[in-house]
Short mmCIF file of C-alpha atoms in Angstrom, two decimals:
data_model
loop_
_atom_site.label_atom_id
_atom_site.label_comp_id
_atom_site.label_asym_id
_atom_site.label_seq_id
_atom_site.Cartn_x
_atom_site.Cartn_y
_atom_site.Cartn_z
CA UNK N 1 -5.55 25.82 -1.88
CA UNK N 2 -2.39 24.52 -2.83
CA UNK N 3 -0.72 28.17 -3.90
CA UNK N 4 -2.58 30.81 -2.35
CA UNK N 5 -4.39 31.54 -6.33
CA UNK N 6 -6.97 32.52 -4.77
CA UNK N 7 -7.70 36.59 -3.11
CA UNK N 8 -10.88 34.45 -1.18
CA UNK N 9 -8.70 33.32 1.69
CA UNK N 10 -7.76 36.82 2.37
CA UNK N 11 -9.30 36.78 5.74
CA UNK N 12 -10.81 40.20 7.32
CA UNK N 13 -8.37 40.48 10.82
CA UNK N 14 -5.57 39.23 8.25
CA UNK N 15 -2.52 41.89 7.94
CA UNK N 16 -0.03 41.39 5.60
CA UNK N 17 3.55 40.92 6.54
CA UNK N 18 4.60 44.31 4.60
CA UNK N 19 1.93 46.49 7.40
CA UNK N 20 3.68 44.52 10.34
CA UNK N 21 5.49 46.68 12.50
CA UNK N 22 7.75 43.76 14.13
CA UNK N 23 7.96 42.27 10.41
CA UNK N 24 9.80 45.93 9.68
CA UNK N 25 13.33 45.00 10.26
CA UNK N 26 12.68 42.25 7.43
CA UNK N 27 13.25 43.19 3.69
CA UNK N 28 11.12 41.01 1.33
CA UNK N 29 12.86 38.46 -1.44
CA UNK N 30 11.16 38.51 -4.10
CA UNK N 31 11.00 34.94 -6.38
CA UNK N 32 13.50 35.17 -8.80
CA UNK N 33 11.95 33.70 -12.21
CA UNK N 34 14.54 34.82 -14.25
CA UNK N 35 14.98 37.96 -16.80
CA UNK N 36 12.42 35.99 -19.62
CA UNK N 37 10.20 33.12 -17.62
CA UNK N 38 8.30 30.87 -19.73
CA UNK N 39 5.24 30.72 -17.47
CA UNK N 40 4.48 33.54 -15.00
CA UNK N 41 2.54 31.98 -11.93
CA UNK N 42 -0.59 34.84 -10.68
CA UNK N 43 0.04 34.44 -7.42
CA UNK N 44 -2.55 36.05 -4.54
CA UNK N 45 -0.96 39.02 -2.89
CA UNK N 46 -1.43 37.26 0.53
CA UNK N 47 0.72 34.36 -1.23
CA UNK N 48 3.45 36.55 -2.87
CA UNK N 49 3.38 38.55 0.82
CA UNK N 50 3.71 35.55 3.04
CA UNK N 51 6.49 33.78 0.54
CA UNK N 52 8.69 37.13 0.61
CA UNK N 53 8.93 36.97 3.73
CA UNK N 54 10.03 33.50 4.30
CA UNK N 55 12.50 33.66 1.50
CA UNK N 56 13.91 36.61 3.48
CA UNK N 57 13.88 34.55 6.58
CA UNK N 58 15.69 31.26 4.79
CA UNK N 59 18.28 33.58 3.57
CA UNK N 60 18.96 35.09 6.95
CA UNK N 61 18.88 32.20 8.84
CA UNK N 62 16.39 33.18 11.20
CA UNK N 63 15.30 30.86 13.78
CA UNK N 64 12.36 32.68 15.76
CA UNK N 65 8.89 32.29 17.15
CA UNK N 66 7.93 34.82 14.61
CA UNK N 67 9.74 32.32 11.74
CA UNK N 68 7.89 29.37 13.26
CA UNK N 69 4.86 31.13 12.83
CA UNK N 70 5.32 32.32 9.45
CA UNK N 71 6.43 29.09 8.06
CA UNK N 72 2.43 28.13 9.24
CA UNK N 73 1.25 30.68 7.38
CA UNK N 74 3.46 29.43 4.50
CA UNK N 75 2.23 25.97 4.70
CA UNK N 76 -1.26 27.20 4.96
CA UNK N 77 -0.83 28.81 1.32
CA UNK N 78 1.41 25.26 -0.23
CA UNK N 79 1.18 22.39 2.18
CA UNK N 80 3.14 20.28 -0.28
CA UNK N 81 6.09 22.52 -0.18
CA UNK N 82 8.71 20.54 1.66
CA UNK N 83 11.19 23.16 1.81
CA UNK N 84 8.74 25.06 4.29
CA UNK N 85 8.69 21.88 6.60
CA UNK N 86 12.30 21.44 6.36
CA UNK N 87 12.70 24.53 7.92
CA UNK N 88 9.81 24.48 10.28
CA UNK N 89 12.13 21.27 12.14
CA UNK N 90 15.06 23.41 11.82
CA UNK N 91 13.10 26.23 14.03
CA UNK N 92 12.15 23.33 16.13
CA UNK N 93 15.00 22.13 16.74
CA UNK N 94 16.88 25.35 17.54
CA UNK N 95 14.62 27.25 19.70
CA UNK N 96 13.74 23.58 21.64
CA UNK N 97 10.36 23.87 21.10
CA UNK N 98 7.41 21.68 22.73
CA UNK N 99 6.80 18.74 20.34
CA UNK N 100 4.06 17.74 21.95
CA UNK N 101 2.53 21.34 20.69
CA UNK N 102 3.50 20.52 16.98
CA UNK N 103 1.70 17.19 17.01
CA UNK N 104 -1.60 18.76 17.77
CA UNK N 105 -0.64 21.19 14.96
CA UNK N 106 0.28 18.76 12.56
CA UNK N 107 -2.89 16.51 13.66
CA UNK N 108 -4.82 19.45 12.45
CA UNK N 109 -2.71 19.55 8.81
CA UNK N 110 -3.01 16.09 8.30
CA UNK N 111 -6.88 16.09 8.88
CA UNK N 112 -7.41 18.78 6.58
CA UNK N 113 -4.77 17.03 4.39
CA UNK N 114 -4.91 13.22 4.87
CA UNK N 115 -3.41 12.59 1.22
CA UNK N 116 -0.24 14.95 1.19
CA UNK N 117 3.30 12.93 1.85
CA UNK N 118 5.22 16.16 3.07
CA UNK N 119 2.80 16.71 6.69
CA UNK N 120 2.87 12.62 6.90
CA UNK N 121 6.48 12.36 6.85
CA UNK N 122 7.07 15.76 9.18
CA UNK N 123 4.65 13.61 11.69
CA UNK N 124 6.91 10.46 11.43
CA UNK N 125 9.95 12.74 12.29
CA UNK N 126 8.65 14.60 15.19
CA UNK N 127 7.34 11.29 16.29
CA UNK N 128 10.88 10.08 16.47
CA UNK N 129 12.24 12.92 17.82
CA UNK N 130 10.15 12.28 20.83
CA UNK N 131 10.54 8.88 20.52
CA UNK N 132 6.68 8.37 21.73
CA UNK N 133 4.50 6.91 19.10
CA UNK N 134 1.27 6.88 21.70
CA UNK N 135 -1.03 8.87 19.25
CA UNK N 136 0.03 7.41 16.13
CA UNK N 137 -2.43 4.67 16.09
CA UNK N 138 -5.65 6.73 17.33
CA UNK N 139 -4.76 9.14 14.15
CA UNK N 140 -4.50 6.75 11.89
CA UNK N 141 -7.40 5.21 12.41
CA UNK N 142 -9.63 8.70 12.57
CA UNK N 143 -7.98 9.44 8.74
CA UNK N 144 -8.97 6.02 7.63
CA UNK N 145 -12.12 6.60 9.20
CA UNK N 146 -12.23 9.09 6.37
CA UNK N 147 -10.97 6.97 3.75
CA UNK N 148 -9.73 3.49 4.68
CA UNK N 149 -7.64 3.19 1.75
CA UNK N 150 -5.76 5.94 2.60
CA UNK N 151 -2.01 5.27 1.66
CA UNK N 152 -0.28 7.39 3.74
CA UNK N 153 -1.89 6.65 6.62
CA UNK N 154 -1.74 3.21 6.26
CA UNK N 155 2.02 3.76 5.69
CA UNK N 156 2.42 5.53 8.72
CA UNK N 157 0.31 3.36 10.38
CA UNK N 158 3.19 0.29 9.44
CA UNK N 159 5.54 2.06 10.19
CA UNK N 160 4.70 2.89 13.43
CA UNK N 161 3.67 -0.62 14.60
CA UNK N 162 6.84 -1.86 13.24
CA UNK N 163 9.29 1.17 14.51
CA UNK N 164 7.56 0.14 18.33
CA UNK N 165 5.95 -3.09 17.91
CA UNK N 166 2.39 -2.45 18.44
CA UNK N 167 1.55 -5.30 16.72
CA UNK N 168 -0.58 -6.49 19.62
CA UNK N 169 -3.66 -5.58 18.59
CA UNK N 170 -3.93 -5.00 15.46
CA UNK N 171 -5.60 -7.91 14.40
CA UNK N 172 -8.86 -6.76 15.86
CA UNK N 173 -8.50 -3.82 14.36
CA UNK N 174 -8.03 -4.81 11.14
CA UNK N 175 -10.71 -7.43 11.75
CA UNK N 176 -13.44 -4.67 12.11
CA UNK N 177 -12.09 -2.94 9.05
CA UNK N 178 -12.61 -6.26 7.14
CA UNK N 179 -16.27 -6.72 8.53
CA UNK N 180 -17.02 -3.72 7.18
CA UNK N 181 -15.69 -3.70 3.92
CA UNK N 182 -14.80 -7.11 2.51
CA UNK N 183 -13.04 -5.47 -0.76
CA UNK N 184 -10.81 -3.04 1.24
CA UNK N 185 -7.92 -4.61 0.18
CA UNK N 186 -5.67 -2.49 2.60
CA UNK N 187 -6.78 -3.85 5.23
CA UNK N 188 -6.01 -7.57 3.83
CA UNK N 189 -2.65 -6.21 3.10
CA UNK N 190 -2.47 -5.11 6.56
CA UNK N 191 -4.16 -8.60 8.09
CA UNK N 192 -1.03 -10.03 5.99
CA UNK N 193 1.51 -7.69 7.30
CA UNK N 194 0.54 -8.44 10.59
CA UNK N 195 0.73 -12.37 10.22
CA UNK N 196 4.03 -11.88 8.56
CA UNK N 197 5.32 -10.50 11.88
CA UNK N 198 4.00 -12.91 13.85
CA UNK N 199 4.58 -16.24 11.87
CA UNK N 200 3.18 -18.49 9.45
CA UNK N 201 2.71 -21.39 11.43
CA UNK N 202 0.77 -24.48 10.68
CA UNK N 203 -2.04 -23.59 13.13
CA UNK N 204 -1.56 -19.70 11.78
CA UNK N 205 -2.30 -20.90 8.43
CA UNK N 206 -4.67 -23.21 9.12
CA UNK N 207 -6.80 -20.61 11.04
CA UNK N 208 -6.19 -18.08 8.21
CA UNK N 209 -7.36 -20.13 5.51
CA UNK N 210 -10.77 -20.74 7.05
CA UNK N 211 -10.92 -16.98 7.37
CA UNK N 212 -10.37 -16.34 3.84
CA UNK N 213 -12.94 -19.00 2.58
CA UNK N 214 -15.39 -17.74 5.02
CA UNK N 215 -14.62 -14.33 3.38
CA UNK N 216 -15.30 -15.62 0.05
CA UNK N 217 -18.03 -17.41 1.28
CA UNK N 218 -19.76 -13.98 1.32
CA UNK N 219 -18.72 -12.23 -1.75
CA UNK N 220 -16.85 -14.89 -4.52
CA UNK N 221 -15.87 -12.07 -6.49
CA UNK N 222 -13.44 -10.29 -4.17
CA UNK N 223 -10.01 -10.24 -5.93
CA UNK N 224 -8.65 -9.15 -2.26
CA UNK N 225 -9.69 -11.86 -0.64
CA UNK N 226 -8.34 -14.53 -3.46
CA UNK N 227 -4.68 -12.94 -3.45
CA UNK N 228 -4.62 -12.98 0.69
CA UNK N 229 -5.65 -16.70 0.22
CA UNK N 230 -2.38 -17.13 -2.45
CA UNK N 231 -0.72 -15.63 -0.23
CA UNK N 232 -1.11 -18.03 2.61
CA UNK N 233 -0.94 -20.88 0.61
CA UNK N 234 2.55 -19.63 -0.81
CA UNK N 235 3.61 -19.97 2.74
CA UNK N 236 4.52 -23.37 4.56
CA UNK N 237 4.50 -26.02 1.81
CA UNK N 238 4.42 -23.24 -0.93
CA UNK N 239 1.85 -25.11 -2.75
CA UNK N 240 -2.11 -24.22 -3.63
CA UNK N 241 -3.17 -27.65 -2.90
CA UNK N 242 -1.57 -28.14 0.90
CA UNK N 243 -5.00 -27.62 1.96
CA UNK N 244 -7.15 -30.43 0.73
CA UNK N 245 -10.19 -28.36 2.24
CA UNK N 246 -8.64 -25.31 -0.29
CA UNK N 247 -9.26 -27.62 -3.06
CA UNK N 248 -12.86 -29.30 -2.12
CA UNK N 249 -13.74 -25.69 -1.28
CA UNK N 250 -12.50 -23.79 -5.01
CA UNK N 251 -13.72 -26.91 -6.98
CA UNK N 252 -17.20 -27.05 -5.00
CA UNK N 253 -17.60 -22.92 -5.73
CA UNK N 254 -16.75 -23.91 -9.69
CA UNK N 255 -19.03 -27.13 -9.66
CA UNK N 256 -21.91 -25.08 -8.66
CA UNK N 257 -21.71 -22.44 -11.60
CA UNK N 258 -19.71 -19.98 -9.84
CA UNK N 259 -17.20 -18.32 -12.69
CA UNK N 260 -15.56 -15.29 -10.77
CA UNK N 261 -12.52 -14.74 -12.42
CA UNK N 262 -10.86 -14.92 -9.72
CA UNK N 263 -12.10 -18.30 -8.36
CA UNK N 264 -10.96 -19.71 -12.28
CA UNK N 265 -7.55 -17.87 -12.26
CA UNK N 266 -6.83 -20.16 -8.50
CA UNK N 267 -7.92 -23.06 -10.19
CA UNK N 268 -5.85 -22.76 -13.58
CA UNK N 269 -2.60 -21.90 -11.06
CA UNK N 270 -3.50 -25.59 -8.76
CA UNK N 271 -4.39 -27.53 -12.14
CA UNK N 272 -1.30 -26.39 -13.46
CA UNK N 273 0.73 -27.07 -10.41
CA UNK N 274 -0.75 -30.76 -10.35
CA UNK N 275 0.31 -31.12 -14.07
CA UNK N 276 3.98 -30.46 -13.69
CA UNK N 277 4.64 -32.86 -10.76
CA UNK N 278 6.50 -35.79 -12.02
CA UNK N 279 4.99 -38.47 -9.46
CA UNK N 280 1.08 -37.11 -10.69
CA UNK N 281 -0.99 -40.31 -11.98
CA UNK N 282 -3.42 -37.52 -13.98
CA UNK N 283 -1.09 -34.92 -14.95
CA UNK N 284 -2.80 -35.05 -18.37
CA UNK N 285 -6.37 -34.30 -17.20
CA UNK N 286 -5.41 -31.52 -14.97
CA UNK N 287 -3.48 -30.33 -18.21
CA UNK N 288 -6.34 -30.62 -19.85
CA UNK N 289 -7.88 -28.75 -17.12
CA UNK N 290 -5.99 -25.80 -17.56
CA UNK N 291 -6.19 -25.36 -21.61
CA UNK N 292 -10.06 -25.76 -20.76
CA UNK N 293 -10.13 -22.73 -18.50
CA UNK N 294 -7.73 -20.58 -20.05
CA UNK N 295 -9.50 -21.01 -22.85
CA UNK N 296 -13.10 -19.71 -21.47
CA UNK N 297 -11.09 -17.01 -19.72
CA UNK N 298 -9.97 -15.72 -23.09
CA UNK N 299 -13.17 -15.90 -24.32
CA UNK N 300 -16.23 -15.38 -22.01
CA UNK N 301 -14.91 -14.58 -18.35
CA UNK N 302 -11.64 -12.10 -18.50
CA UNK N 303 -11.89 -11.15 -22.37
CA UNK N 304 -9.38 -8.07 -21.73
CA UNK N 305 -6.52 -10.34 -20.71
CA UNK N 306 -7.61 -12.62 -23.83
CA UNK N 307 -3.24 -12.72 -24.77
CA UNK N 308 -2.59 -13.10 -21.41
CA UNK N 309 -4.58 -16.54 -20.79
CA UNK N 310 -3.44 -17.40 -24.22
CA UNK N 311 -0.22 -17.44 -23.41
CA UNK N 312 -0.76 -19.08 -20.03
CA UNK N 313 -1.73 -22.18 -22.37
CA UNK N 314 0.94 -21.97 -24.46
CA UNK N 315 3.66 -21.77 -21.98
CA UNK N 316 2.49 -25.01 -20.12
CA UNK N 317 2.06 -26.75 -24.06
CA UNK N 318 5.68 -26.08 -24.08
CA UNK N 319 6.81 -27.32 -20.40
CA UNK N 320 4.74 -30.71 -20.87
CA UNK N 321 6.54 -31.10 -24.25
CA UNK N 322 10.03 -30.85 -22.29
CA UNK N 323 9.31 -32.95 -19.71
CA UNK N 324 8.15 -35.34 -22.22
CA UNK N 325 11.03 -35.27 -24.05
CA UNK N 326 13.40 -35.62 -20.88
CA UNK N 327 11.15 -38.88 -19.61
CA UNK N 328 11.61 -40.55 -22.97
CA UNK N 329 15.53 -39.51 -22.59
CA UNK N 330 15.64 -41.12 -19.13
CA UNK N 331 13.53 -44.03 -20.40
CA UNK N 332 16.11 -44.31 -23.47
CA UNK N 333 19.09 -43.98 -21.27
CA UNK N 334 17.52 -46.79 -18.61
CA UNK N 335 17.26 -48.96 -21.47
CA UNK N 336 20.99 -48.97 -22.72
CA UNK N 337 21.96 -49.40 -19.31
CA UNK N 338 20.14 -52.34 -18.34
CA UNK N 339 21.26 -53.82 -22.11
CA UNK N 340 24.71 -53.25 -21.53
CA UNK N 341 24.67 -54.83 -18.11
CA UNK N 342 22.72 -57.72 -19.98
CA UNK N 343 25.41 -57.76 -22.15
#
């Protein structure tokens, strides 16, 4: 429990600090809450005992085996209370302690607590400390075992590859994850992370791209996939249609009555694209195009976002009207040239 409310963890070998004979040279802080609190928390008497005593211990500066093992007790009551950690590392630090001791300890926090920032980032900094991120990968990949959307762990997990470059084989990994779970959209963030590193080269993306549509292949109506396949495309030309086999592929999927919304959203983005190049022969179909699909968006396939696609149309009305209006400007201009050269 997250601040000891409870009298049910009161175990029966546990002896509180106050019946300690080598806690007897400690007098007990009590939590100040002022002369007229608000809100009086009812603490458990194991949780007003243990938190007595560290406040005593802060204050004094103690820096002890018995301090290390109270702030465990501490942390067993609030594991979110960073103060407590804070001054775990300071006990660390100053009595030299082995590291490789705390890791197994905070392995066993981080299990029971796989969602709690304040044990993840102790982790990271003992990890430092020893500058040896060996384990880091194996317990990531038990917590996500657990959940494998886990954010901290993933976060960790990043960091660590990064921080030591362990990028070597994470691929696989995340490969598995992806086989497993085609809408774990971590792990496509991580796929991404990883190619990042690496290098979006032609071949890269070309490999990629078969991997997403193979993905989507499977399940059509996977929003993670669909971004991870933006993504890519965003990369080397920066254009949706770089791909012809992108385009075949999403207007295929559409052509045989497929309407995710996330296959139609790609498809308003490249039709849109197409529309605003200059040098396109059919800008006004794919415009067309466009104010076609937003239009069922609105109304049958992503009714919640109805404004959204609305404005979507709109907003490409008003960029075909300028560009209009500049190519009749040119045109205009072109023409007064060439008649005053007549001339």
């Amino acid at each position: 429990m997250s601040d000891g409310s409870s009298d049910e963890e009161l175990s029966p070998d546990w002896i509180p600090y106050c019946r300690r004979k080598d806690w007897v040279d400690v007098t007990p802080l009590e939590q100040d809450d002022g002369e007229n609190p608000v809100v009086v928390i009812a603490y458990s008497e194991k949780f007003k005992d243990v938190y007595d005593y560290l406040r005593a211990i802060i204050a004094n500066e103690e820096k002890s085996e018995r301090a290390l093992e109270l702030t465990k007790d501490a942390l067993s009551l609030n594991t979110a209370n960073y103060t407590v950690w804070q001054y775990r590392r300071d006990i660390l630090k100053a009595l030299n302690s082995d590291l490789s001791e705390e890791l197994d300890y905070v392995e066993r926090v981080i299990k029971d607590n796989p969602k709690n920032y304040q044990v993840w980032h102790h982790r990271r900094v003992i990890v430092e400390w020893m500058d040896d991120p060996s384990r880091e990968l194996e317990l990531t990949e038990a917590v996500l075992q657990m959940d494998a959307k886990n954010y901290h762990a993933w976060q960790h997990r990043q960091w660590a590859i990064k921080a030591y470059d362990l990028f070597d084989d994470e691929l696989q990994y995340v490969d598995r994850l992806i086989s497993e779970d085609l809408r774990n959209n971590s792990a496509w963030n991580q796929r991404y992370f990883v190619l990042n590193h690496f290098g979006f080269t032609t071949e890269v993306l070309q490999r990629e791209v078969h991997y997403a549509m193979n993905r989507i292949r499977i399940v059509k109506n996977n929003e993670s996939v669909w971004n991870f396949l933006r993504g890519l495309l965003k990369q080397g030309e920066k254009t949706l249609d770089q791909f012809p086999e992108v385009v075949e592929f999403v207007e295929e999927l559409y052509n045989c009555g497929n309407r995710s919304p996330y296959l139609i959203a790609f498809l308003i983005d490249l039709y849109e694209e197409k529309s605003l190049r200059p040098e396109e022969s059919n800008r006004e179909d794919y415009s067309n195009k466009v104010f076609d699909l937003c239009k069922a968006m609105a109304n049958e396939h992503d009714v919640i976002r109805k404004k959204y696609w609305e404005y979507l149309a709109e907003r490409l009305k008003r960029r075909l009207t300028c560009m209009n209006n500049n190519d009749e400007q040119d045109n205009e201009s072109n023409n007064g040239t060439e008649e005053n050269m007549s001339t």
